[in-house]
Structures are given as C-alpha cells and as structure tokens.
Amino acid sequence: MKLNGSEIVIECLKEQGVDTVFGYPGGTILNVYDALYKHGSEINHILTSHEQGAAHAADGYARATGKVGVCMATSGPGATNLVTGIATAYMDSIPMVAITANVAVPLLGRDSFQEIDITGVTMPITKHNYIVKDITKLADTIREAFRIAQEGRPGPVLVDITKDVTAAETEYVKEEPIPVERSTQYIKEKDLEQAIELINESEKPFVFVGGGAVISGASKELMEFVKKIDAPVADSLMGKGAFDGTDELYMGMLGMHGTKASNLGVTKCDLLITVGSRFSDRVIGNASRFAKNAKILQIDVDPAEINKNIQVDCSIIGDLKEVLTRLNQRIEKHEHKEWIKEIETISEEHPLKYNEEGLTGPYVIEQIYKVTEGNAIITTDVGQHQMWAAQYYRYKDPRTFLSSGGLGTMGYGVGAAIGAKVGRPDKVVLNIAGDGCFRMNMNEIATAARYNIPIIQVVINNHVLGMVRQWQTLFYGKRYSQTILNDGVDFVKVAEALGAEGIRVTKKEEVAPAVEKAIALGKPVVLDCVIDCDDKVFPMVPAGAPIEDTFDQDDLNKEA
C-alpha cells in the first residue's frame, strides 16, 4: 500500500513492537506527529518538558526493560537538545533510536531556519546515524537502525529525516523484524581452553562484573559460574544487580568508591576474571598497578575493549551469556575456602560505615532499601548520592539500578525514572538525586505530574555540589569555588507548583514514614531530605592512585 513518510515511520515503529515514544514536537517533525495522532491508541507518546528529558526517558525505559528506547525531536535546537541523552546512552551501551526531522532537501546546507547537521554532530556518540533524503529508503533505514541498536554491543542510533520525505509517498510493505542473534562468531575453542586452564590453576580467583552482564541477561549463568569456581565477586556501577548483591560471595563495588574488600581482593588475587567490563579509569585507578599480582581473563562482546585499557593474559570475545554457558558446561567444581575467608575477613574488618549522628545520605538509602525490601528500581543522578545509592542499596536483580556511568550526566535521573516507570509499571521507582542535579532537570517532575506517573524523587539536599565540594575539601585546601547552593530554593514548593506532592525530611525518624507515604500516594512525590553539607563518600581512592590506596574517615583521622 502507498503511504507517506510519516505514516511509514509509525508503521515501522509498530513493526518493531514499540509501545512508547518520548518526545517533543516542532515544525519539521509536524508531519510525523500528525501521523502519531492518528495512531494514539497503538503508540503511547510522552510529551516531556525538554528534549533532553525525552532522551533520558528513552534511555531509562531501555535499561529497565531491555527493549529499544525511542525518542523524537524536531530539527535544530530540538535535535541538539537530545545530544547529551544520546551520549549518555552511547557511553553505557544502551539501545536507543532517536528520530529527528530536518529541513527539506532543497534547504539543506543553506543555513535555513532551525537547520542543523545533526548526523555530523552525533557521529562520535552513536553506533551509526542516517539522514534520509529518499522516501524509498526510509522504511529499510528505520529497520536497520533498530537492528544496529540491539546487535552485539548495543547503543544509540539516530535517524534524521528531511521534512519533504515525511510528506512524500511510496509503497510500503510490512516486514517482520529479523531476530537479533547473540554474537558468537568470535568465540574460539583455544580461548575457552586457555580460560579453563587459568581457572583450574588459580588458587585465588576473583570475579569482576560489568554492565555487559546486565545487557546480555547473563545473571543465571553468572551465578552458576561463580559458584562453580568459588570466587568472591565485585561489580562496577553498570554491573549492579547482575550478581545478587545479597549473596555471601558479593564483596561490593570496585574502584574509586569501592569497598576495601573488593579493592584489596583484586590486588591480592592471582586470577581476575572480568566479565562484561571495559576497565574504566574509575575502576582501575593507576593502570600500571591494577591487579598487579594476577593474571587477567577478560570476557567481552566488543573486540575493541580487549587490551584497550588493561593488558590481559587471556580473552574470550562474544556474548557473555553464551560464553558463560559454554564455560559452565566444562568447568569442574572448585573450592577456595582459605581465599574466601581471607576476603571475608577484610570485609569484616573494613565494613562500609558512616556517621550515624543525624540525617545522612547513607541512612536515607538504607531506609529506602528496608521499606522497599530491595525490590524497587533505583535511578540516580551523578555525585555523592549516586555512590551512596550504589553502596547502601543491595541490588538483587539486573535492570534495577539505572545510572549514568560513563558520561556522568547530572540531570539524568528524573527522565530515566519516568522511562523506567512507564516501561515497568509494576515496580516502585525512585530517583536519588542531589540538589545540584535535581535543579538541572526538575522540570520533568511536571511531565510525571501531567501523566500521573508515580515516580518518587528523593533529593539528598546538602545545599552544595557535594562531590565537587568533597574534592575541594580533600585536595583543594577547602577553597569552595562555586559549589555552594545555599539559596532560597524550596523543593517542596517547587514540587507542589509542578503538580506533585512535596515532603520535607530533616530527621532520621521521618525517613521511613515519608517513603511509605510516597509509595502509598500513587502520584509523583518529591522527598526533600536535608543533610549536612560536609558528609562525604567513603571509601575513596585518589584519582590516578592504585585502588589498594583506598582510604576512609578513620584513615584521615589517624593521619591528622
């Protein structure tokens, strides 16, 4: 049948099983929105307050569901407002398709009103991107975009469509999506054999879990693998929930704000098995000193990540779920009782701890964990509150901790929480943010209120840019340059003005009742939790130092 370009866009979205789109209309994309209006009962559209919110919502939807997130924007500033959200998804390997419109083909390259070369702008932050200037290529381009977004190492793909293409007509034939196969073509028998040999020889193995374990859906296989080789486990920010955070072998996060048990465990081990991680600088610290006593086995779907940041002794390239399945079939059961005891002793001697006098960020997180029984989806912004949410909430399942890891995007959380709640309406969804982060995209609370999306926004309000202030305190002689936010902003009033419920919390005994009330209300709620401006995240490793140089407040007190 003959359809115009805008109708083809909608039909292709339906082909791909898309049920929700996050976006903001404008002049060049009006034809697409007109077609969307006619299909409102088939595709739900969430009008965000800002295009960046739409990109973060699509990202949160994708992380929470495992499906492709979709966002839309018009040309010019609409498209460029998506850029930070696209980059956030790119850095964390999140499948997303961003659809933008551009000026008509005859107007391209003429500095036309709201014209921007968005494919040029986003080339470094997408897996692939397109500008469609021929109506006959539109359907196949959108189909290919969804395939690329999902295959191998996932990521965002942008499709820019000129306005005349959205109006032109051509024949459309419905196609069923081709299933995306797991990447197995690079899994080599010799690599599997070498990995098994290293595992058999190891007396002190340690498993480090990254975001690839979440993406591949390998939690079951990972648990079987860990139990077979009898090794302690650490994770990255992106890997949280892939391995059960309540399991006795779990030792906590690794890296700059990782636990001493994990950081020292990796330093002491003789074999580090890294699954689905790219060895971020925040994880490895000083690369020349990282896992200095160990051989390193890296399993990753992306060949480009092998030997990029850390030289490894053995690697297996392929989908993690498939690789672990093959290893589990061939690995014999091991026991490392003395090694496990050694790491457990470090964990017992150096537990996570915080000042228990007065209201603190860790206390708020612990109370949220208790009230939700560890079953909520937690999104975060970036900073101290992000680290506390990673340290003090125990993630039992994958896709329950959503955070900007690679790009470190302040303002990510509210949009991501909206996307997560839309994608997983059965789950309680809370966004943990500092007051600095919340200011950046708090306008999206209006979006949640408009659609009555019952997210809970928890503001860890210390009236400063907490993580930056922490660095200024420790490394910059307490010169607090532009990090104090002690002004007249009232987040409870802001929440009410945006159509949500606002609750202020200033005492420890108020936290749990406030969280319980927020869940029971069934509407968007902002909890303004006021803490001290000098609370810090510990443990900590100075930038560029080896991870065994981790310190906490007790260590600072001893030096003083």
Coordinates of C-alpha atoms in Angstrom, one line a residue:
M1 CA 0.0 0.0 0.0
K2 CA 1.1 3.6 -0.7
L3 CA 1.9 5.7 2.5
N4 CA 3.6 8.9 3.1
G5 CA 6.9 9.1 5.0
S6 CA 5.3 10.0 8.3
E7 CA 2.9 7.0 8.2
I8 CA 5.8 4.8 7.3
V9 CA 7.7 5.9 10.4
I10 CA 4.7 4.9 12.6
E11 CA 4.2 1.6 10.8
C12 CA 7.9 0.8 11.2
L13 CA 7.7 1.6 14.9
K14 CA 4.7 -0.8 15.2
E15 CA 6.7 -3.5 13.3
Q16 CA 9.4 -3.2 16.0
G17 CA 6.9 -3.6 18.8
V18 CA 7.4 0.0 20.1
D19 CA 4.7 0.8 22.6
T20 CA 6.0 4.2 23.9
V21 CA 7.8 7.2 22.4
F22 CA 9.2 10.1 24.4
G23 CA 9.5 13.4 22.5
Y24 CA 8.7 17.0 21.8
P25 CA 7.2 18.3 18.5
G26 CA 8.2 21.1 16.3
G27 CA 8.0 22.5 12.8
T28 CA 10.0 19.9 10.7
I29 CA 8.6 16.9 12.5
L30 CA 4.9 18.0 12.4
N31 CA 4.0 15.5 9.8
V32 CA 5.3 12.7 11.9
Y33 CA 3.3 14.0 14.9
D34 CA 0.2 14.2 12.8
A35 CA 0.6 10.6 11.9
L36 CA 1.2 9.7 15.5
Y37 CA -2.0 11.5 16.4
K38 CA -3.9 9.0 14.2
H39 CA -2.3 6.1 15.9
G40 CA -2.6 7.3 19.5
S41 CA -4.3 4.1 20.6
E42 CA -1.4 2.0 19.4
I43 CA 1.7 4.0 20.4
N44 CA 1.8 5.9 23.7
H45 CA 3.6 9.3 23.4
I46 CA 5.0 11.0 26.5
L47 CA 5.5 14.8 26.0
T48 CA 8.5 15.7 28.1
S49 CA 9.3 19.2 29.4
H50 CA 12.6 19.3 27.4
E51 CA 14.1 17.1 24.7
Q52 CA 16.9 16.1 26.9
G53 CA 14.3 14.6 29.3
A54 CA 12.9 12.7 26.3
A55 CA 16.3 11.1 25.6
H56 CA 16.9 10.2 29.2
A57 CA 13.4 8.8 29.5
A58 CA 14.0 6.6 26.4
D59 CA 17.3 5.5 28.0
G60 CA 15.7 4.7 31.3
Y61 CA 12.9 2.7 29.5
A62 CA 15.6 0.7 27.6
R63 CA 17.6 0.0 30.8
A64 CA 14.6 -1.1 32.8
T65 CA 13.0 -3.3 30.1
G66 CA 15.9 -4.4 27.8
K67 CA 13.9 -3.1 24.8
V68 CA 14.9 -0.3 22.5
G69 CA 14.0 3.1 23.8
V70 CA 12.7 5.6 21.3
C71 CA 12.7 9.4 21.4
M72 CA 11.8 12.1 18.9
A73 CA 12.6 15.7 18.3
T74 CA 12.4 18.4 15.7
S75 CA 15.3 20.0 13.8
G76 CA 17.8 22.5 15.1
P77 CA 17.7 23.0 18.9
G78 CA 15.2 20.1 19.3
A79 CA 17.8 17.8 17.8
T80 CA 20.8 19.3 19.6
N81 CA 18.9 19.1 23.0
L82 CA 18.9 15.3 22.5
V83 CA 22.7 15.2 22.3
T84 CA 23.5 14.8 26.0
G85 CA 21.0 12.0 26.3
I86 CA 22.3 10.2 23.2
A87 CA 25.9 10.5 24.6
T88 CA 24.8 9.1 27.9
A89 CA 23.3 6.1 26.2
Y90 CA 26.4 5.6 24.0
M91 CA 28.8 5.6 26.9
D92 CA 26.7 2.9 28.7
S93 CA 25.8 0.8 25.7
I94 CA 22.1 1.4 25.8
P95 CA 19.9 0.5 22.8
M96 CA 18.1 3.6 21.7
V97 CA 16.7 5.0 18.4
A98 CA 16.4 8.8 18.2
I99 CA 14.3 10.1 15.3
T100 CA 14.7 13.7 14.3
A101 CA 13.4 15.7 11.3
N102 CA 15.3 18.2 9.3
V103 CA 14.6 20.9 6.8
A104 CA 13.5 19.8 3.2
V105 CA 16.3 18.6 0.9
P106 CA 16.4 21.9 -1.2
L107 CA 17.0 23.9 2.0
L108 CA 19.9 21.7 3.3
G109 CA 23.2 23.4 3.5
R110 CA 21.7 26.9 3.3
D111 CA 21.7 27.9 7.0
S112 CA 17.9 27.5 6.8
F113 CA 15.7 28.2 9.9
Q114 CA 16.4 25.5 12.5
E115 CA 18.7 23.6 10.2
I116 CA 21.5 21.6 11.9
D117 CA 23.7 18.8 10.7
I118 CA 22.6 16.5 13.5
T119 CA 24.3 13.5 11.9
G120 CA 27.6 15.3 11.9
V121 CA 27.0 16.4 15.5
T122 CA 26.2 12.9 16.7
M123 CA 28.6 10.9 14.7
P124 CA 31.1 10.3 17.6
I125 CA 28.3 9.4 20.0
T126 CA 26.1 7.0 18.1
K127 CA 26.7 3.4 16.8
H128 CA 25.5 4.7 13.5
N129 CA 23.4 7.5 12.1
Y130 CA 21.5 8.4 9.0
I131 CA 20.0 11.3 7.1
V132 CA 17.1 10.1 4.9
K133 CA 16.6 12.2 1.8
D134 CA 14.9 9.5 -0.3
I135 CA 11.4 8.2 0.6
T136 CA 12.1 4.8 -0.9
K137 CA 14.9 4.2 1.6
L138 CA 13.0 5.3 4.8
A139 CA 11.5 2.0 5.9
D140 CA 14.6 0.0 5.5
T141 CA 16.7 2.6 7.2
I142 CA 14.5 2.6 10.3
R143 CA 14.5 -1.2 10.4
E144 CA 18.3 -1.2 10.1
A145 CA 18.5 1.4 12.9
F146 CA 16.7 -0.9 15.3
R147 CA 18.9 -3.9 14.3
I148 CA 22.1 -2.0 14.9
A149 CA 20.9 -0.5 18.2
Q150 CA 20.4 -4.0 19.5
E151 CA 23.1 -6.3 18.0
G152 CA 26.5 -7.0 19.5
R153 CA 27.3 -4.2 21.9
P154 CA 24.1 -2.1 22.0
G155 CA 24.0 1.6 21.6
P156 CA 22.0 4.6 20.2
V157 CA 21.3 5.1 16.5
L158 CA 20.0 8.4 15.1
V159 CA 17.7 8.7 12.1
D160 CA 17.3 12.2 10.7
I161 CA 14.5 12.6 8.1
T162 CA 14.0 15.6 5.9
K163 CA 10.6 17.2 6.0
D164 CA 9.8 16.6 2.4
V165 CA 10.5 12.9 2.9
T166 CA 7.9 12.8 5.8
A167 CA 5.4 14.2 3.3
A168 CA 6.3 12.2 0.1
E169 CA 4.6 8.9 -0.7
T170 CA 5.9 5.5 -1.7
E171 CA 4.8 1.8 -1.5
Y172 CA 5.1 0.3 2.0
V173 CA 5.2 -3.5 2.7
K174 CA 5.1 -4.6 6.2
E175 CA 8.0 -6.8 7.3
E176 CA 8.6 -8.9 10.5
P177 CA 11.7 -7.9 12.4
I178 CA 14.6 -10.2 11.9
P179 CA 15.6 -11.6 15.3
V180 CA 18.8 -10.2 16.6
E181 CA 21.2 -13.1 17.1
R182 CA 23.7 -13.3 20.0
S183 CA 27.3 -12.6 19.0
T184 CA 29.2 -15.9 18.9
Q185 CA 31.3 -15.7 15.8
Y186 CA 34.5 -14.7 17.6
I187 CA 34.2 -17.4 20.4
K188 CA 37.3 -19.5 19.8
E189 CA 37.9 -23.0 21.2
K190 CA 41.5 -22.2 22.0
D191 CA 40.4 -19.2 24.1
L192 CA 37.9 -21.3 26.0
E193 CA 40.6 -23.9 26.7
Q194 CA 43.1 -21.2 27.9
A195 CA 40.5 -19.7 30.2
I196 CA 39.6 -23.0 31.7
E197 CA 43.3 -23.8 32.2
L198 CA 43.8 -20.4 34.1
I199 CA 40.7 -21.1 36.2
N200 CA 42.0 -24.6 37.1
E201 CA 45.4 -23.3 38.1
S202 CA 44.1 -20.4 40.2
E203 CA 44.1 -20.5 44.0
K204 CA 42.8 -17.0 44.5
P205 CA 40.3 -16.2 41.7
F206 CA 38.2 -13.0 41.8
V207 CA 35.3 -12.2 39.5
F208 CA 34.6 -8.6 38.4
V209 CA 31.2 -8.0 36.9
G210 CA 30.4 -5.1 34.5
G211 CA 27.4 -3.8 32.6
G212 CA 27.7 -6.4 29.9
A213 CA 26.4 -9.0 32.3
V214 CA 23.2 -6.9 32.6
I215 CA 22.9 -6.3 28.9
S216 CA 23.4 -9.9 27.9
G217 CA 20.9 -11.2 30.5
A218 CA 23.6 -13.5 31.9
S219 CA 22.7 -13.4 35.6
K220 CA 21.7 -17.1 35.9
E221 CA 24.8 -18.2 34.1
L222 CA 27.0 -15.8 36.1
M223 CA 25.7 -17.2 39.4
E224 CA 26.4 -20.8 38.3
F225 CA 29.9 -19.8 37.1
V226 CA 30.8 -18.0 40.4
K227 CA 29.5 -21.0 42.5
K228 CA 31.5 -23.4 40.4
I229 CA 34.8 -21.6 40.6
D230 CA 34.1 -20.5 44.3
A231 CA 35.3 -16.9 43.9
P232 CA 34.5 -13.6 45.6
V233 CA 32.7 -11.1 43.4
A234 CA 32.8 -7.3 42.9
D235 CA 30.9 -5.2 40.4
S236 CA 31.0 -1.9 38.6
L237 CA 28.4 0.8 38.7
M238 CA 26.9 -0.6 35.5
G239 CA 27.1 -4.2 36.6
K240 CA 24.9 -3.8 39.7
G241 CA 22.2 -6.5 40.0
A242 CA 23.8 -8.8 37.5
F243 CA 25.1 -10.8 40.5
D244 CA 22.9 -10.9 43.6
G245 CA 24.1 -8.2 46.0
T246 CA 22.8 -10.1 49.0
D247 CA 24.9 -13.3 48.2
E248 CA 27.6 -14.2 50.6
L249 CA 30.3 -14.1 47.9
Y250 CA 29.4 -10.5 46.9
M251 CA 32.0 -8.1 48.3
G252 CA 30.8 -4.8 47.0
M253 CA 31.7 -2.3 44.2
L254 CA 35.2 -2.0 42.8
G255 CA 37.1 1.2 42.2
M256 CA 37.3 4.8 43.3
H257 CA 34.4 4.4 45.8
G258 CA 34.6 0.6 46.0
T259 CA 34.8 -1.4 49.2
K260 CA 38.1 -2.2 50.8
A261 CA 37.3 -5.9 50.4
S262 CA 36.9 -5.6 46.7
N263 CA 39.8 -3.2 46.1
L264 CA 42.2 -5.2 48.2
G265 CA 40.7 -8.5 46.9
V266 CA 41.5 -7.6 43.3
T267 CA 45.0 -6.5 44.4
K268 CA 45.7 -9.8 46.2
C269 CA 44.1 -12.3 43.7
D270 CA 46.1 -14.4 41.3
L271 CA 43.4 -14.5 38.6
L272 CA 41.0 -11.7 37.8
I273 CA 38.0 -12.8 35.7
T274 CA 36.4 -9.7 34.2
V275 CA 33.0 -10.2 32.6
G276 CA 31.4 -7.5 30.5
S277 CA 33.5 -4.6 31.7
R278 CA 35.7 -2.2 29.8
F279 CA 38.1 -1.3 32.7
S280 CA 37.0 2.3 33.2
D281 CA 39.6 4.6 34.8
R282 CA 37.2 5.0 37.8
V283 CA 37.5 1.2 38.3
I284 CA 41.2 0.6 37.7
G285 CA 42.9 3.7 39.2
N286 CA 46.6 3.5 38.3
A287 CA 46.6 1.1 35.4
S288 CA 50.2 0.0 35.9
R289 CA 49.4 -1.2 39.5
F290 CA 46.0 -2.7 38.8
A291 CA 45.6 -6.4 39.7
K292 CA 49.4 -6.5 39.9
N293 CA 49.6 -10.0 41.3
A294 CA 47.1 -11.5 38.9
K295 CA 46.7 -12.9 35.5
I296 CA 43.7 -11.3 33.8
L297 CA 40.9 -13.1 31.8
Q298 CA 38.6 -10.7 30.1
I299 CA 35.3 -11.8 28.5
D300 CA 33.5 -9.1 26.4
V301 CA 31.4 -8.9 23.3
D302 CA 33.4 -5.9 21.9
P303 CA 36.8 -6.8 20.4
A304 CA 37.8 -3.2 20.7
E305 CA 37.7 -3.4 24.5
I306 CA 40.4 -6.2 24.7
N307 CA 43.8 -4.8 25.7
K308 CA 42.5 -1.2 25.4
N309 CA 42.9 0.0 29.0
I310 CA 44.4 -3.1 30.6
Q311 CA 46.7 -5.7 29.0
V312 CA 45.1 -9.1 29.6
D313 CA 46.5 -12.7 29.6
C314 CA 43.5 -14.3 28.0
S315 CA 40.3 -13.1 26.4
I316 CA 37.1 -14.5 25.0
I317 CA 35.2 -12.4 22.6
G318 CA 31.4 -13.0 22.5
D319 CA 28.1 -12.6 24.1
L320 CA 28.6 -13.2 27.8
K321 CA 25.6 -15.4 28.3
E322 CA 26.7 -17.7 25.6
V323 CA 30.4 -17.7 26.7
L324 CA 29.4 -18.5 30.3
T325 CA 27.1 -21.2 29.2
R326 CA 29.9 -22.9 27.3
L327 CA 32.4 -22.5 30.2
N328 CA 29.9 -23.8 32.8
Q329 CA 29.5 -27.0 30.7
R330 CA 33.2 -27.7 31.0
I331 CA 34.4 -26.3 34.3
E332 CA 34.6 -28.6 37.3
K333 CA 33.6 -27.5 40.8
H334 CA 36.4 -25.8 42.8
E335 CA 36.8 -24.9 46.4
H336 CA 38.8 -21.9 47.7
K337 CA 37.9 -21.8 51.4
E338 CA 41.0 -20.1 52.6
W339 CA 40.9 -17.4 49.9
I340 CA 37.2 -16.7 50.6
K341 CA 37.9 -16.5 54.3
E342 CA 40.7 -14.0 53.7
I343 CA 38.5 -11.7 51.7
E344 CA 35.6 -12.1 54.2
T345 CA 38.0 -11.1 57.0
I346 CA 38.9 -7.9 55.1
S347 CA 35.2 -7.2 54.6
E348 CA 34.5 -7.7 58.3
E349 CA 37.4 -5.5 59.4
H350 CA 36.6 -2.7 56.9
P351 CA 32.8 -2.5 56.5
L352 CA 31.0 0.3 54.9
K353 CA 30.2 2.8 57.6
Y354 CA 29.0 6.4 58.0
N355 CA 28.4 9.0 60.7
E356 CA 25.2 7.8 62.5
E357 CA 24.6 11.1 64.2
G358 CA 21.8 13.0 62.4
L359 CA 20.3 12.5 59.0
T360 CA 22.8 11.4 56.3
G361 CA 22.6 10.2 52.7
P362 CA 23.6 6.6 53.5
Y363 CA 20.9 6.4 56.2
V364 CA 18.2 7.6 53.7
I365 CA 19.3 4.9 51.2
E366 CA 19.3 2.2 53.9
Q367 CA 15.7 3.2 54.9
I368 CA 14.6 3.1 51.3
Y369 CA 16.1 -0.3 51.0
K370 CA 14.2 -1.5 54.1
V371 CA 10.9 0.0 53.1
T372 CA 11.1 -1.4 49.5
E373 CA 12.6 -4.7 50.6
G374 CA 15.2 -4.3 47.9
N375 CA 12.6 -4.7 45.1
A376 CA 12.4 -1.1 43.7
I377 CA 14.0 0.3 40.6
I378 CA 16.5 2.9 41.6
T379 CA 17.6 5.6 39.2
T380 CA 20.2 8.2 40.2
D381 CA 21.8 11.4 39.0
V382 CA 25.6 11.8 39.5
G383 CA 27.6 12.6 42.6
Q384 CA 27.7 11.6 46.2
H385 CA 24.1 10.4 46.3
Q386 CA 24.9 8.1 43.3
M387 CA 27.7 6.5 45.2
W388 CA 25.6 6.1 48.3
A389 CA 22.8 4.5 46.3
A390 CA 25.4 2.1 44.8
Q391 CA 26.9 1.3 48.2
Y392 CA 23.9 1.0 50.6
Y393 CA 21.1 -0.4 48.4
R394 CA 21.6 -4.1 47.7
Y395 CA 20.5 -4.9 44.1
K396 CA 19.3 -8.5 43.8
D397 CA 18.2 -8.3 40.2
P398 CA 19.5 -6.8 36.9
R399 CA 17.9 -3.7 35.4
T400 CA 17.0 -2.3 38.9
F401 CA 19.9 0.2 39.1
L402 CA 19.9 2.8 36.4
S403 CA 22.6 5.4 36.4
S404 CA 24.8 7.4 34.0
G405 CA 28.2 5.7 34.5
G406 CA 30.4 6.6 31.5
L407 CA 29.3 10.1 30.8
G408 CA 28.4 11.0 34.4
T409 CA 25.3 13.1 33.4
M410 CA 23.9 15.4 36.0
G411 CA 20.2 15.7 35.3
Y412 CA 19.8 12.2 34.1
G413 CA 17.7 10.7 36.8
V414 CA 14.2 12.2 36.6
G415 CA 13.8 11.4 32.9
A416 CA 15.2 8.0 33.4
A417 CA 12.8 7.3 36.3
I418 CA 9.9 8.3 34.1
G419 CA 11.0 6.0 31.4
A420 CA 11.6 3.2 33.8
K421 CA 8.2 3.5 35.4
V422 CA 6.5 3.7 32.0
G423 CA 8.3 0.5 31.0
R424 CA 7.9 -1.3 34.3
P425 CA 4.7 0.0 35.9
D426 CA 4.7 -3.0 38.3
K427 CA 7.8 -1.6 40.1
V428 CA 8.3 1.1 42.6
V429 CA 10.7 3.6 41.0
L430 CA 12.7 6.1 43.0
N431 CA 15.2 8.6 41.6
I432 CA 18.0 9.5 44.0
A433 CA 19.5 13.0 43.3
G434 CA 21.5 15.7 44.9
D435 CA 20.0 19.2 45.0
G436 CA 22.5 20.3 42.3
C437 CA 21.5 17.5 39.9
F438 CA 17.8 17.9 40.6
R439 CA 17.9 21.6 39.6
M440 CA 19.1 20.7 36.2
N441 CA 16.0 18.7 35.0
M442 CA 13.5 19.1 37.8
N443 CA 11.1 20.5 35.1
E444 CA 10.5 16.8 34.3
I445 CA 8.5 16.5 37.5
A446 CA 5.8 18.4 35.6
T447 CA 5.9 15.6 33.0
A448 CA 5.4 13.0 35.6
A449 CA 2.5 15.0 37.1
R450 CA 0.9 15.6 33.7
Y451 CA 0.6 11.8 33.1
N452 CA 0.4 10.9 36.8
I453 CA 3.5 8.7 36.5
P454 CA 4.1 7.9 40.2
I455 CA 7.8 8.2 40.5
I456 CA 9.4 9.2 43.8
Q457 CA 12.1 11.8 43.6
V458 CA 14.4 11.7 46.6
V459 CA 16.6 14.9 46.9
I460 CA 19.7 14.4 49.1
N461 CA 19.8 18.1 49.8
N462 CA 23.1 19.3 51.3
H463 CA 22.9 22.8 49.7
V464 CA 26.2 22.2 47.9
L465 CA 27.6 20.4 44.9
G466 CA 28.5 17.6 47.2
M467 CA 31.1 15.5 45.3
V468 CA 32.9 18.6 44.0
R469 CA 32.9 20.0 47.5
Q470 CA 34.4 16.7 48.8
W471 CA 37.3 17.0 46.3
Q472 CA 37.7 20.7 47.2
T473 CA 37.9 19.7 50.9
L474 CA 40.4 16.8 50.4
F475 CA 42.5 18.1 47.5
Y476 CA 42.0 21.9 47.1
G477 CA 42.5 23.3 50.5
K478 CA 38.8 23.8 51.2
R479 CA 38.6 26.5 48.5
Y480 CA 34.8 26.1 47.8
S481 CA 34.7 27.8 44.4
Q482 CA 31.2 28.0 43.0
T483 CA 29.9 24.9 44.9
I484 CA 27.6 26.4 47.5
L485 CA 23.9 26.3 46.7
N486 CA 22.6 27.7 50.0
D487 CA 19.9 29.9 48.5
G488 CA 16.1 30.3 48.7
V489 CA 15.0 27.4 46.5
D490 CA 12.3 25.4 48.3
F491 CA 11.9 21.9 46.7
V492 CA 8.7 21.2 48.5
K493 CA 7.1 24.3 47.0
V494 CA 8.7 23.5 43.6
A495 CA 7.1 20.0 43.7
E496 CA 3.7 21.4 44.5
A497 CA 4.0 24.1 41.8
L498 CA 4.8 21.4 39.3
G499 CA 1.8 19.3 40.3
A500 CA 3.5 16.8 42.6
E501 CA 3.4 16.2 46.3
G502 CA 6.3 17.6 48.3
I503 CA 7.5 16.2 51.7
R504 CA 10.5 17.6 53.7
V505 CA 12.5 15.3 55.8
T506 CA 15.0 16.6 58.4
K507 CA 15.2 13.8 61.0
K508 CA 16.1 10.2 60.9
E509 CA 12.8 9.0 62.2
E510 CA 10.9 10.8 59.4
V511 CA 12.6 8.9 56.5
A512 CA 10.8 5.6 56.5
P513 CA 7.3 7.1 57.1
A514 CA 7.9 9.6 54.3
V515 CA 8.9 6.8 51.9
E516 CA 5.9 4.7 52.9
K517 CA 3.6 7.6 52.3
A518 CA 5.2 8.4 49.0
I519 CA 4.6 4.9 47.8
A520 CA 1.0 4.8 49.1
L521 CA 0.1 8.1 47.4
G522 CA 0.4 6.7 43.9
K523 CA 1.4 10.0 42.4
P524 CA 4.7 11.9 41.7
V525 CA 6.3 12.8 45.1
V526 CA 9.4 14.8 45.9
L527 CA 11.1 14.0 49.2
D528 CA 13.5 16.8 50.2
C529 CA 15.9 15.2 52.6
V530 CA 18.1 17.8 54.2
I531 CA 21.6 16.6 55.3
D532 CA 24.9 18.2 56.3
C533 CA 27.0 19.9 53.6
D534 CA 30.2 18.1 54.6
D535 CA 29.1 14.5 54.6
K536 CA 31.5 12.5 52.4
V537 CA 31.5 9.3 50.4
F538 CA 34.0 6.8 51.7
P539 CA 35.9 4.7 51.0
M540 CA 37.8 6.7 48.3
V541 CA 40.8 6.3 46.1
P542 CA 42.5 9.5 44.9
A543 CA 42.4 10.0 41.1
G544 CA 45.3 8.1 39.5
A545 CA 46.3 6.2 42.6
P546 CA 46.3 2.4 42.7
I547 CA 43.0 1.0 44.1
E548 CA 44.7 -0.5 47.1
D549 CA 45.4 3.1 48.3
T550 CA 41.7 3.3 49.4
F551 CA 41.1 5.4 52.5
D552 CA 38.2 6.4 54.7
Q553 CA 37.5 8.9 57.5
D554 CA 39.2 6.6 60.0
D555 CA 42.4 6.7 58.0
L556 CA 42.2 10.5 57.7
N557 CA 41.7 10.8 61.5
K558 CA 44.8 8.7 62.1
E559 CA 46.9 11.0 59.8
A560 CA 45.6 14.2 61.5

